Amino acid sequence: MKIFLETFGCQMNEYDSELIRSILRSHDHTFVEQLDQAEVALLNTCAIRENAHERIYHRLDDLKGRKRRQKNLVVGVLGCMAQNLRQELAEHAPIVDIVAGPDSYKRLPQLIDSVRGVGEKGFDFSLSEYETYSDIAPQRQPGVNAWIAIMRGCDNFCTFCVVPYTRGRERSREPQNIVAEVHRIAAEGFKQVTLLGQNVNSYRYEQSDFADLMASVAEVPGIRRVRFTSPHPKDFPRKLLHTMATNPKLCKHIHLPLQSGSDSVLDRMNRTYTKRELLHLVDEIRAIMPEVSLTTDIICGFCGETDQDFEETLDVVRRVEFDSAFMFKYSQRRQTIAERKFHDDVSEEVKTQRLMRLIEVQRDISKKRNLTEVGNTYEVLIEEPSKKDPNEWLGRTDHYKGVVFSDDSVKPGDFVQVRINAAGTNTLRGTAERQGWRRLPVMASPAACCEH
Ligand code: 5AD
Ligand code: SF4
């Protein structure tokens, strides 16, 4: 069959689509770039916020029209939304033939066969305690970075979050199996791996913890950079910070989701840390890795959030000075603890006002932090042509700053020394330094810069 697969949502979904491609290709299906050419249309979906659902329902409306013209088109909804809205999708979206949750991808060939063969719709929402797809080699798009899921699911049950319900219980892959896959990734020419998990730093397999795994992955020849996402602040023991600090292949960037700066909101969210503990962790991280960059996720307008609670969030944001942040309005999700226990009582208007204010505060901080980079020289890994000007490159520093520069003698995957000469809110601009040309010392931190 000719399959069109569209992916919505997070990196884990992108990665799952690579697994789905591999599973279906091994059953002689092929993939097409255009929906017009497809016999099967699969949407790999996200359920994290309401706007993700809306986008997918919108896409299903398009497919409804298409199915009127192409009667035998098979439509499948996969992933988190499939798991979260299974009943609704099965009953109210008659155009949907297949619904399969995140642990059911191996059954897809069978589900497609039964729709095409006997015209029977195929639904599989079972969640597994064991499925890690460690026996499937994902069909990666060639590039600079390879994603690799080291664990799946989440046991944290943050009260706002649907993930523990859509992706099930936490389970980690065997380290030997992960390292063997990283060897294959290196042999395919990838320079960077990003370890993925819903709660990546709670990785544990028998005696191996996340720090041990990071160190083993970094030993793989050919891999120059190792990143990870997304961690939880509760799982940053000193051992992990020291491992990161002392191993040059482990990138000095931590995405540290704050969610809120107010103790009472953090408690209602079941985040298991207080404002003070989070600030202490940030101090500890920066003491051990002064050059680290920190990014975060923040939710505005969670149930019961007062103006004072929101001020606490702004206070943490101002004190920590994250390099950048993903900021969201709270969106009540079905099945979650917050839906059952609390009222979604902050008005849409107030959520929007708080979000706008937060974005403004963070924007100034991002710009200010980026400006301190001017004058530094960094090793930049080239990712792709810049979206704004394809004659320029977009690359990243070890500490995850996007850098735009021009150099016609290099290509994606190359490492280039770039001197930063301008800074915006989101990216830095620089000039490539030629080998044998004026070679400045690599400055690790703004503090090092000021001493010159
Ligand atoms: N509403 C708004 N944002 C949410 N996130 C998770 N669930 C919700 C929700 N119900 C955000 C969190 C998380 C990021 C991936 O998405 O900030 O860290
Ligand atoms: Fe959701 Fe919390 Fe698990 Fe992250 S740690 S996936 S926010 S429940």
Short mmCIF file of C-alpha atoms and ligand atoms in Angstrom, two decimals:
data_model
loop_
_atom_site.label_atom_id
_atom_site.label_comp_id
_atom_site.label_asym_id
_atom_site.label_seq_id
_atom_site.Cartn_x
_atom_site.Cartn_y
_atom_site.Cartn_z
CA MET A 1 0.00 0.00 0.00
CA LYS A 2 1.06 3.59 -0.53
CA ILE A 3 1.05 5.33 2.83
CA PHE A 4 1.01 9.02 3.74
CA LEU A 5 2.09 9.61 7.33
CA GLU A 6 1.74 12.99 9.02
CA THR A 7 3.20 13.69 12.44
CA PHE A 8 1.90 16.16 15.03
CA GLY A 9 3.38 17.10 18.41
CA CYS A 10 6.60 16.36 20.21
CA GLN A 11 9.94 14.74 19.34
CA MET A 12 8.76 11.43 20.75
CA ASN A 13 6.04 11.44 18.10
CA GLU A 14 8.58 12.22 15.37
CA TYR A 15 10.60 9.29 16.64
CA ASP A 16 7.53 7.03 16.79
CA SER A 17 6.84 7.91 13.15
CA GLU A 18 10.34 6.63 12.32
CA LEU A 19 9.40 3.36 14.06
CA ILE A 20 6.07 3.22 12.21
CA ARG A 21 7.87 3.71 8.87
CA SER A 22 10.22 0.87 9.69
CA ILE A 23 7.40 -1.49 10.79
CA LEU A 24 5.30 -0.80 7.70
CA ARG A 25 8.21 -0.92 5.24
CA SER A 26 9.13 -4.37 6.53
CA HIS A 27 5.60 -5.42 5.50
CA ASP A 28 6.15 -4.14 1.94
CA HIS A 29 4.28 -0.87 2.33
CA THR A 30 5.79 2.24 0.77
CA PHE A 31 5.59 5.90 1.78
CA VAL A 32 4.49 8.82 -0.38
CA GLU A 33 5.09 12.53 0.13
CA GLN A 34 1.70 13.68 -1.17
CA LEU A 35 -1.69 12.79 0.22
CA ASP A 36 -3.07 12.63 -3.36
CA GLN A 37 -0.92 9.58 -4.06
CA ALA A 38 -1.89 7.71 -0.88
CA GLU A 39 -4.06 4.65 -0.34
CA VAL A 40 -3.67 4.92 3.43
CA ALA A 41 -3.52 8.23 5.38
CA LEU A 42 -2.13 7.98 8.90
CA LEU A 43 -2.07 10.83 11.42
CA ASN A 44 0.34 10.36 14.31
CA THR A 45 -1.28 12.62 16.89
CA CYS A 46 -0.69 14.62 20.06
CA ALA A 47 -3.02 15.19 23.02
CA ILE A 48 -1.01 17.52 25.23
CA ARG A 49 -3.19 20.66 24.76
CA GLU A 50 -6.56 21.41 23.22
CA ASN A 51 -5.08 23.21 20.21
CA ALA A 52 -3.29 19.97 19.25
CA HIS A 53 -6.69 18.23 19.15
CA GLU A 54 -8.22 21.03 17.13
CA ARG A 55 -5.51 20.78 14.47
CA ILE A 56 -6.10 17.07 14.11
CA TYR A 57 -9.90 17.36 13.91
CA HIS A 58 -9.35 19.99 11.24
CA ARG A 59 -7.16 17.53 9.34
CA LEU A 60 -9.83 14.85 9.71
CA ASP A 61 -12.34 17.26 8.14
CA ASP A 62 -10.06 17.54 5.10
CA LEU A 63 -9.82 13.77 4.93
CA LYS A 64 -13.60 13.47 5.08
CA GLY A 65 -13.89 15.44 1.85
CA ARG A 66 -11.15 13.40 0.26
CA LYS A 67 -12.77 10.12 1.27
CA ARG A 68 -15.96 11.14 -0.54
CA ARG A 69 -13.93 11.22 -3.76
CA GLN A 70 -11.65 8.28 -2.94
CA LYS A 71 -13.96 5.74 -1.28
CA ASN A 72 -11.30 3.13 -0.47
CA LEU A 73 -8.89 5.55 1.23
CA VAL A 74 -7.98 4.10 4.63
CA VAL A 75 -7.74 6.69 7.43
CA GLY A 76 -5.87 5.95 10.65
CA VAL A 77 -5.44 7.99 13.83
CA LEU A 78 -2.37 6.92 15.81
CA GLY A 79 -0.58 8.00 18.97
CA CYS A 80 -1.63 9.98 22.01
CA MET A 81 -4.94 11.40 20.80
CA ALA A 82 -5.94 7.95 19.62
CA GLN A 83 -5.38 6.69 23.13
CA ASN A 84 -7.04 9.66 24.83
CA LEU A 85 -10.15 9.97 22.66
CA ARG A 86 -10.57 6.38 21.56
CA GLN A 87 -14.27 6.17 22.26
CA GLU A 88 -15.02 9.50 20.64
CA LEU A 89 -12.95 8.67 17.57
CA ALA A 90 -14.39 5.20 17.24
CA GLU A 91 -18.01 6.42 17.53
CA HIS A 92 -18.10 9.95 16.16
CA ALA A 93 -15.62 9.98 13.34
CA PRO A 94 -17.01 7.47 10.87
CA ILE A 95 -14.27 8.19 8.37
CA VAL A 96 -11.66 6.80 10.77
CA ASP A 97 -10.87 3.15 9.97
CA ILE A 98 -7.93 2.56 12.28
CA VAL A 99 -7.24 3.84 15.79
CA ALA A 100 -3.97 2.70 17.38
CA GLY A 101 -2.32 3.95 20.57
CA PRO A 102 1.44 4.40 21.16
CA ASP A 103 2.02 0.79 22.21
CA SER A 104 0.15 -0.77 19.27
CA TYR A 105 2.30 0.17 16.28
CA LYS A 106 3.46 -3.40 15.66
CA ARG A 107 -0.18 -4.33 14.98
CA LEU A 108 -0.54 -1.70 12.24
CA PRO A 109 0.19 -4.04 9.29
CA GLN A 110 -2.53 -6.39 10.55
CA LEU A 111 -4.99 -3.53 11.15
CA ILE A 112 -4.41 -2.15 7.64
CA ASP A 113 -4.83 -5.63 6.12
CA SER A 114 -8.13 -6.19 7.87
CA VAL A 115 -9.56 -2.84 6.71
CA ARG A 116 -8.42 -3.40 3.12
CA GLY A 117 -9.29 -7.11 3.13
CA VAL A 118 -12.58 -7.66 4.92
CA GLY A 119 -13.49 -4.01 5.43
CA GLU A 120 -13.34 -4.40 9.19
CA LYS A 121 -12.30 -1.34 11.20
CA GLY A 122 -9.26 -1.88 13.41
CA PHE A 123 -8.89 -0.46 16.90
CA ASP A 124 -6.08 -1.23 19.34
CA PHE A 125 -5.61 0.94 22.41
CA SER A 126 -3.90 -1.53 24.70
CA LEU A 127 -1.08 -0.06 26.77
CA SER A 128 1.86 -2.28 27.55
CA GLU A 129 4.15 -2.41 30.56
CA TYR A 130 6.98 -3.78 28.42
CA GLU A 131 6.82 -2.45 24.86
CA THR A 132 9.91 -0.33 24.12
CA TYR A 133 10.26 -1.13 20.40
CA SER A 134 13.90 -1.97 21.13
CA ASP A 135 13.79 -4.63 18.39
CA ILE A 136 12.76 -2.11 15.70
CA ALA A 137 15.41 -0.06 13.87
CA PRO A 138 13.77 3.33 13.27
CA GLN A 139 13.75 4.56 9.66
CA ARG A 140 15.58 7.85 10.26
CA GLN A 141 15.69 10.72 7.80
CA PRO A 142 19.34 11.45 7.01
CA GLY A 143 20.65 14.42 8.96
CA VAL A 144 22.87 15.64 11.73
CA ASN A 145 20.92 14.55 14.79
CA ALA A 146 19.44 11.12 15.53
CA TRP A 147 16.72 10.72 18.15
CA ILE A 148 16.72 7.60 20.25
CA ALA A 149 14.04 6.72 22.80
CA ILE A 150 15.71 5.24 25.87
CA MET A 151 12.54 4.96 27.90
CA ARG A 152 8.81 5.32 27.31
CA GLY A 153 5.84 6.32 29.45
CA CYS A 154 5.71 8.32 32.65
CA ASP A 155 4.88 7.55 36.28
CA ASN A 156 4.98 11.11 37.59
CA PHE A 157 1.30 11.93 37.20
CA CYS A 158 1.67 15.70 37.15
CA THR A 159 -1.98 16.57 37.64
CA PHE A 160 -2.29 18.67 34.46
CA CYS A 161 -0.71 16.11 32.16
CA VAL A 162 -2.31 13.49 29.97
CA VAL A 163 0.91 11.63 29.13
CA PRO A 164 0.73 8.95 31.86
CA TYR A 165 -2.70 8.00 30.42
CA THR A 166 -1.79 8.14 26.75
CA ARG A 167 1.65 6.55 26.99
CA GLY A 168 1.31 4.36 30.05
CA ARG A 169 3.83 3.24 32.62
CA GLU A 170 7.50 4.09 32.65
CA ARG A 171 9.80 1.45 31.16
CA SER A 172 13.48 1.72 30.24
CA ARG A 173 15.41 -0.03 27.49
CA GLU A 174 18.39 -2.23 28.15
CA PRO A 175 21.61 -0.13 27.98
CA GLN A 176 23.49 -2.61 25.75
CA ASN A 177 20.66 -2.43 23.24
CA ILE A 178 20.73 1.40 23.27
CA VAL A 179 24.51 1.56 22.87
CA ALA A 180 24.37 -0.94 19.97
CA GLU A 181 21.82 1.32 18.26
CA VAL A 182 24.06 4.35 18.83
CA HIS A 183 26.92 2.47 17.09
CA ARG A 184 24.62 2.00 14.08
CA ILE A 185 23.63 5.68 14.25
CA ALA A 186 27.31 6.70 14.19
CA ALA A 187 27.97 4.33 11.26
CA GLU A 188 25.15 6.05 9.36
CA GLY A 189 27.04 9.33 9.78
CA PHE A 190 25.04 11.11 12.49
CA LYS A 191 27.21 13.39 14.64
CA GLN A 192 24.76 13.94 17.45
CA VAL A 193 22.30 11.78 19.37
CA THR A 194 19.47 13.04 21.53
CA LEU A 195 18.26 10.62 24.17
CA LEU A 196 14.50 10.83 24.41
CA GLY A 197 11.99 9.99 27.10
CA GLN A 198 8.88 11.50 28.65
CA ASN A 199 10.84 11.57 31.86
CA VAL A 200 14.26 10.87 30.49
CA ASN A 201 16.43 11.28 33.58
CA SER A 202 14.44 8.76 35.59
CA TYR A 203 15.96 6.15 33.25
CA ARG A 204 16.98 3.03 35.15
CA TYR A 205 17.73 -0.48 33.99
CA GLU A 206 18.88 -2.86 36.73
CA GLN A 207 22.06 -1.23 38.10
CA SER A 208 22.41 1.38 35.30
CA ASP A 209 21.09 4.89 35.84
CA PHE A 210 20.83 7.81 33.45
CA ALA A 211 24.36 9.12 34.18
CA ASP A 212 25.85 5.67 33.41
CA LEU A 213 23.91 5.49 30.17
CA MET A 214 24.98 8.99 29.06
CA ALA A 215 28.63 8.10 29.72
CA SER A 216 28.36 4.84 27.70
CA VAL A 217 26.65 6.59 24.78
CA ALA A 218 29.34 9.30 24.75
CA GLU A 219 32.01 6.61 24.33
CA VAL A 220 30.68 5.56 20.94
CA PRO A 221 33.26 6.63 18.31
CA GLY A 222 31.93 9.10 15.73
CA ILE A 223 29.31 10.60 18.07
CA ARG A 224 30.49 14.09 18.93
CA ARG A 225 27.52 15.40 20.91
CA VAL A 226 24.97 13.82 23.24
CA ARG A 227 21.80 15.65 24.30
CA PHE A 228 18.66 14.60 26.14
CA THR A 229 15.05 15.69 26.56
CA SER A 230 12.83 16.03 28.60
CA PRO A 231 13.99 15.65 32.17
CA HIS A 232 12.19 16.29 35.46
CA PRO A 233 13.86 18.49 38.10
CA LYS A 234 13.42 15.77 40.72
CA ASP A 235 15.97 13.47 39.03
CA PHE A 236 19.20 15.50 38.98
CA PRO A 237 21.54 13.81 41.43
CA ARG A 238 25.06 15.24 41.75
CA LYS A 239 26.43 12.18 39.98
CA LEU A 240 24.53 13.16 36.83
CA LEU A 241 25.68 16.78 37.01
CA HIS A 242 29.31 15.72 37.51
CA THR A 243 29.09 13.25 34.64
CA MET A 244 27.77 16.03 32.39
CA ALA A 245 30.37 18.52 33.61
CA THR A 246 33.37 16.26 33.07
CA ASN A 247 32.51 14.69 29.73
CA PRO A 248 33.06 17.06 26.79
CA LYS A 249 30.67 15.11 24.54
CA LEU A 250 27.73 15.67 26.93
CA CYS A 251 26.24 18.98 25.87
CA LYS A 252 26.01 21.74 28.44
CA HIS A 253 22.32 22.38 28.06
CA ILE A 254 19.51 21.37 30.40
CA HIS A 255 15.86 21.77 29.60
CA LEU A 256 14.47 22.15 33.12
CA PRO A 257 10.66 22.36 33.08
CA LEU A 258 9.61 24.80 35.82
CA GLN A 259 5.81 24.74 35.15
CA SER A 260 5.17 27.25 37.97
CA GLY A 261 7.10 29.26 40.56
CA SER A 262 4.40 29.15 43.23
CA ASP A 263 4.61 26.50 45.94
CA SER A 264 0.87 26.06 46.20
CA VAL A 265 0.49 25.67 42.41
CA LEU A 266 3.48 23.29 42.27
CA ASP A 267 1.84 21.26 45.01
CA ARG A 268 -1.48 21.10 43.15
CA MET A 269 0.44 20.15 40.01
CA ASN A 270 2.14 17.31 41.96
CA ARG A 271 5.54 18.47 40.77
CA THR A 272 7.19 17.31 44.05
CA TYR A 273 9.55 20.31 44.41
CA THR A 274 9.18 23.78 45.87
CA LYS A 275 10.32 27.12 44.48
CA ARG A 276 13.25 27.09 46.92
CA GLU A 277 14.33 23.59 45.91
CA LEU A 278 14.18 24.48 42.22
CA LEU A 279 16.26 27.63 42.78
CA HIS A 280 18.73 25.58 44.79
CA LEU A 281 19.00 23.04 41.98
CA VAL A 282 19.69 25.83 39.48
CA ASP A 283 22.47 27.18 41.73
CA GLU A 284 23.95 23.72 42.01
CA ILE A 285 23.81 23.14 38.25
CA ARG A 286 25.49 26.47 37.56
CA ALA A 287 28.15 25.94 40.23
CA ILE A 288 29.10 22.61 38.64
CA MET A 289 28.67 23.75 34.99
CA PRO A 290 29.09 27.54 34.76
CA GLU A 291 28.74 27.48 30.96
CA VAL A 292 25.41 25.60 30.99
CA SER A 293 22.35 27.02 29.28
CA LEU A 294 18.96 26.43 30.84
CA THR A 295 15.63 26.35 29.04
CA THR A 296 12.21 25.61 30.46
CA ASP A 297 8.46 24.99 30.10
CA ILE A 298 5.94 27.14 31.98
CA ILE A 299 2.15 26.88 32.28
CA CYS A 300 0.05 30.01 33.00
CA GLY A 301 -3.38 29.89 34.58
CA PHE A 302 -3.40 26.43 36.15
CA CYS A 303 -6.43 25.72 38.40
CA GLY A 304 -6.56 28.14 41.32
CA GLU A 305 -3.55 30.22 40.16
CA THR A 306 -3.86 33.70 41.75
CA ASP A 307 -2.15 36.92 40.70
CA GLN A 308 0.27 36.34 43.58
CA ASP A 309 1.02 32.80 42.36
CA PHE A 310 1.74 34.17 38.91
CA GLU A 311 4.06 36.83 40.41
CA GLU A 312 5.99 33.94 42.04
CA THR A 313 6.46 32.41 38.59
CA LEU A 314 7.73 35.73 37.23
CA ASP A 315 10.05 35.97 40.23
CA VAL A 316 11.64 32.58 39.45
CA VAL A 317 11.90 33.46 35.77
CA ARG A 318 13.70 36.73 36.64
CA ARG A 319 15.98 35.09 39.17
CA VAL A 320 16.97 32.06 37.09
CA GLU A 321 17.19 33.90 33.76
CA PHE A 322 16.44 30.92 31.52
CA ASP A 323 18.00 31.18 28.07
CA SER A 324 14.62 30.49 26.51
CA ALA A 325 11.24 29.07 27.43
CA PHE A 326 8.20 27.33 25.99
CA MET A 327 5.21 29.03 27.58
CA PHE A 328 1.62 27.77 27.52
CA LYS A 329 -1.87 28.55 28.78
CA TYR A 330 -3.25 25.75 30.91
CA SER A 331 -5.49 23.48 28.85
CA GLN A 332 -7.65 21.04 30.79
CA ARG A 333 -7.21 17.47 29.56
CA ARG A 334 -9.62 14.63 29.83
CA GLN A 335 -8.73 11.81 32.27
CA THR A 336 -6.19 13.90 34.21
CA ILE A 337 -6.17 14.31 38.00
CA ALA A 338 -6.65 18.08 37.60
CA GLU A 339 -9.84 17.47 35.64
CA ARG A 340 -11.21 15.30 38.43
CA LYS A 341 -9.94 17.26 41.45
CA PHE A 342 -9.79 20.97 40.57
CA HIS A 343 -11.75 23.68 38.77
CA ASP A 344 -10.31 25.18 35.61
CA ASP A 345 -11.20 28.54 37.15
CA VAL A 346 -8.77 31.02 35.61
CA SER A 347 -10.59 32.79 32.80
CA GLU A 348 -9.30 32.55 29.24
CA GLU A 349 -8.75 36.32 29.32
CA VAL A 350 -6.58 36.17 32.43
CA LYS A 351 -4.64 33.16 31.06
CA THR A 352 -3.92 35.17 27.91
CA GLN A 353 -2.88 38.30 29.85
CA ARG A 354 -0.50 36.28 32.04
CA LEU A 355 0.95 34.44 29.08
CA MET A 356 1.59 37.72 27.21
CA ARG A 357 3.27 39.23 30.25
CA LEU A 358 5.41 36.15 30.79
CA ILE A 359 6.47 36.07 27.14
CA GLU A 360 7.47 39.74 27.37
CA VAL A 361 9.56 39.20 30.50
CA GLN A 362 11.22 36.09 29.06
CA ARG A 363 11.90 37.77 25.72
CA ASP A 364 13.95 40.50 27.43
CA ILE A 365 15.86 37.91 29.42
CA SER A 366 16.62 35.78 26.33
CA LYS A 367 17.89 38.85 24.50
CA LYS A 368 19.99 39.96 27.45
CA ARG A 369 21.56 36.52 27.84
CA ASN A 370 22.22 36.25 24.13
CA LEU A 371 23.93 39.65 24.13
CA THR A 372 26.46 38.36 26.64
CA GLU A 373 27.59 35.89 23.96
CA VAL A 374 28.82 38.62 21.60
CA GLY A 375 32.60 38.36 21.27
CA ASN A 376 32.74 34.67 22.21
CA THR A 377 33.83 32.00 19.75
CA TYR A 378 32.05 28.67 19.70
CA GLU A 379 32.27 25.38 17.90
CA VAL A 380 29.04 25.24 15.91
CA LEU A 381 27.55 22.07 14.46
CA ILE A 382 25.86 22.99 11.17
CA GLU A 383 22.29 21.68 10.98
CA GLU A 384 20.65 23.13 7.86
CA PRO A 385 20.29 26.23 5.67
CA SER A 386 18.74 29.13 7.56
CA LYS A 387 14.98 29.41 6.96
CA LYS A 388 15.18 33.16 6.40
CA ASP A 389 18.08 33.08 3.96
CA PRO A 390 19.07 29.75 2.39
CA ASN A 391 22.51 31.20 1.60
CA GLU A 392 23.24 31.18 5.31
CA TRP A 393 23.63 28.26 7.71
CA LEU A 394 21.85 27.52 10.96
CA GLY A 395 23.98 25.64 13.45
CA ARG A 396 24.09 25.12 17.19
CA THR A 397 26.63 25.57 19.91
CA ASP A 398 27.20 22.85 22.47
CA HIS A 399 24.96 24.87 24.83
CA TYR A 400 22.12 24.83 22.29
CA LYS A 401 22.26 28.39 21.01
CA GLY A 402 21.18 28.70 17.39
CA VAL A 403 23.82 30.52 15.32
CA VAL A 404 23.33 31.92 11.82
CA PHE A 405 26.40 32.54 9.68
CA SER A 406 27.60 32.21 6.11
CA ASP A 407 30.41 30.04 4.77
CA ASP A 408 30.28 28.45 1.33
CA SER A 409 32.96 25.86 2.05
CA VAL A 410 31.02 23.83 4.62
CA LYS A 411 27.97 21.56 4.81
CA PRO A 412 25.49 20.17 7.38
CA GLY A 413 27.28 17.94 9.87
CA ASP A 414 30.50 20.01 9.79
CA PHE A 415 31.86 21.71 12.89
CA VAL A 416 32.94 25.32 12.44
CA GLN A 417 34.46 27.85 14.84
CA VAL A 418 32.15 30.85 14.76
CA ARG A 419 32.75 34.20 16.40
CA ILE A 420 29.51 35.73 17.63
CA ASN A 421 29.01 39.33 16.58
CA ALA A 422 25.28 39.98 17.06
CA ALA A 423 22.44 38.63 19.16
CA GLY A 424 18.67 38.55 18.81
CA THR A 425 16.04 37.03 21.09
CA ASN A 426 16.12 33.62 19.43
CA THR A 427 19.40 33.35 17.56
CA LEU A 428 22.96 34.57 17.46
CA ARG A 429 24.81 35.78 14.36
CA GLY A 430 28.44 35.16 13.73
CA THR A 431 31.40 34.94 11.40
CA ALA A 432 33.10 31.67 10.59
CA GLU A 433 36.75 31.57 11.53
CA ARG A 434 38.91 29.85 8.96
CA GLN A 435 41.47 27.21 9.91
CA GLY A 436 44.89 28.81 10.09
CA TRP A 437 43.23 32.20 10.11
CA ARG A 438 42.89 34.29 13.27
CA ARG A 439 42.07 31.60 15.83
CA LEU A 440 40.66 32.93 19.10
CA PRO A 441 40.48 30.79 22.21
CA VAL A 442 37.09 29.16 22.72
CA MET A 443 35.47 31.02 25.56
CA ALA A 444 33.25 28.89 27.64
CA SER A 445 31.19 31.45 29.47
CA PRO A 446 30.29 35.12 29.57
CA ALA A 447 32.36 35.40 32.75
CA ALA A 448 35.45 34.18 30.89
CA CYS A 449 34.75 36.78 28.25
CA CYS A 450 34.65 39.68 30.71
CA GLU A 451 38.10 38.90 32.03
CA HIS A 452 39.69 39.78 28.70
N1 5AD B 1 -1.87 22.46 29.50
C1 5AD B 1 -0.86 23.29 29.13
N2 5AD B 1 0.40 22.89 28.98
C2 5AD B 1 0.68 21.60 29.24
N3 5AD B 1 1.83 20.91 29.20
C3 5AD B 1 1.58 19.63 29.53
N4 5AD B 1 0.27 19.47 29.78
C4 5AD B 1 -0.31 20.69 29.62
C5 5AD B 1 -1.64 21.16 29.77
N5 5AD B 1 -2.62 20.36 30.14
C6 5AD B 1 3.13 21.52 28.90
C7 5AD B 1 4.10 21.37 30.07
C8 5AD B 1 5.05 20.32 29.56
C9 5AD B 1 5.06 20.60 28.07
C10 5AD B 1 5.55 19.48 27.24
O1 5AD B 1 3.70 20.86 27.78
O2 5AD B 1 4.74 22.60 30.27
O3 5AD B 1 6.34 20.44 30.14
FE1 SF4 B 2 3.58 14.83 31.96
FE2 SF4 B 2 4.75 15.34 34.33
FE3 SF4 B 2 5.25 13.01 33.04
FE4 SF4 B 2 6.22 15.33 32.04
S1 SF4 B 2 6.78 14.40 34.04
S2 SF4 B 2 5.21 13.68 30.88
S3 SF4 B 2 4.60 16.79 32.57
S4 SF4 B 2 3.29 13.67 33.89
#
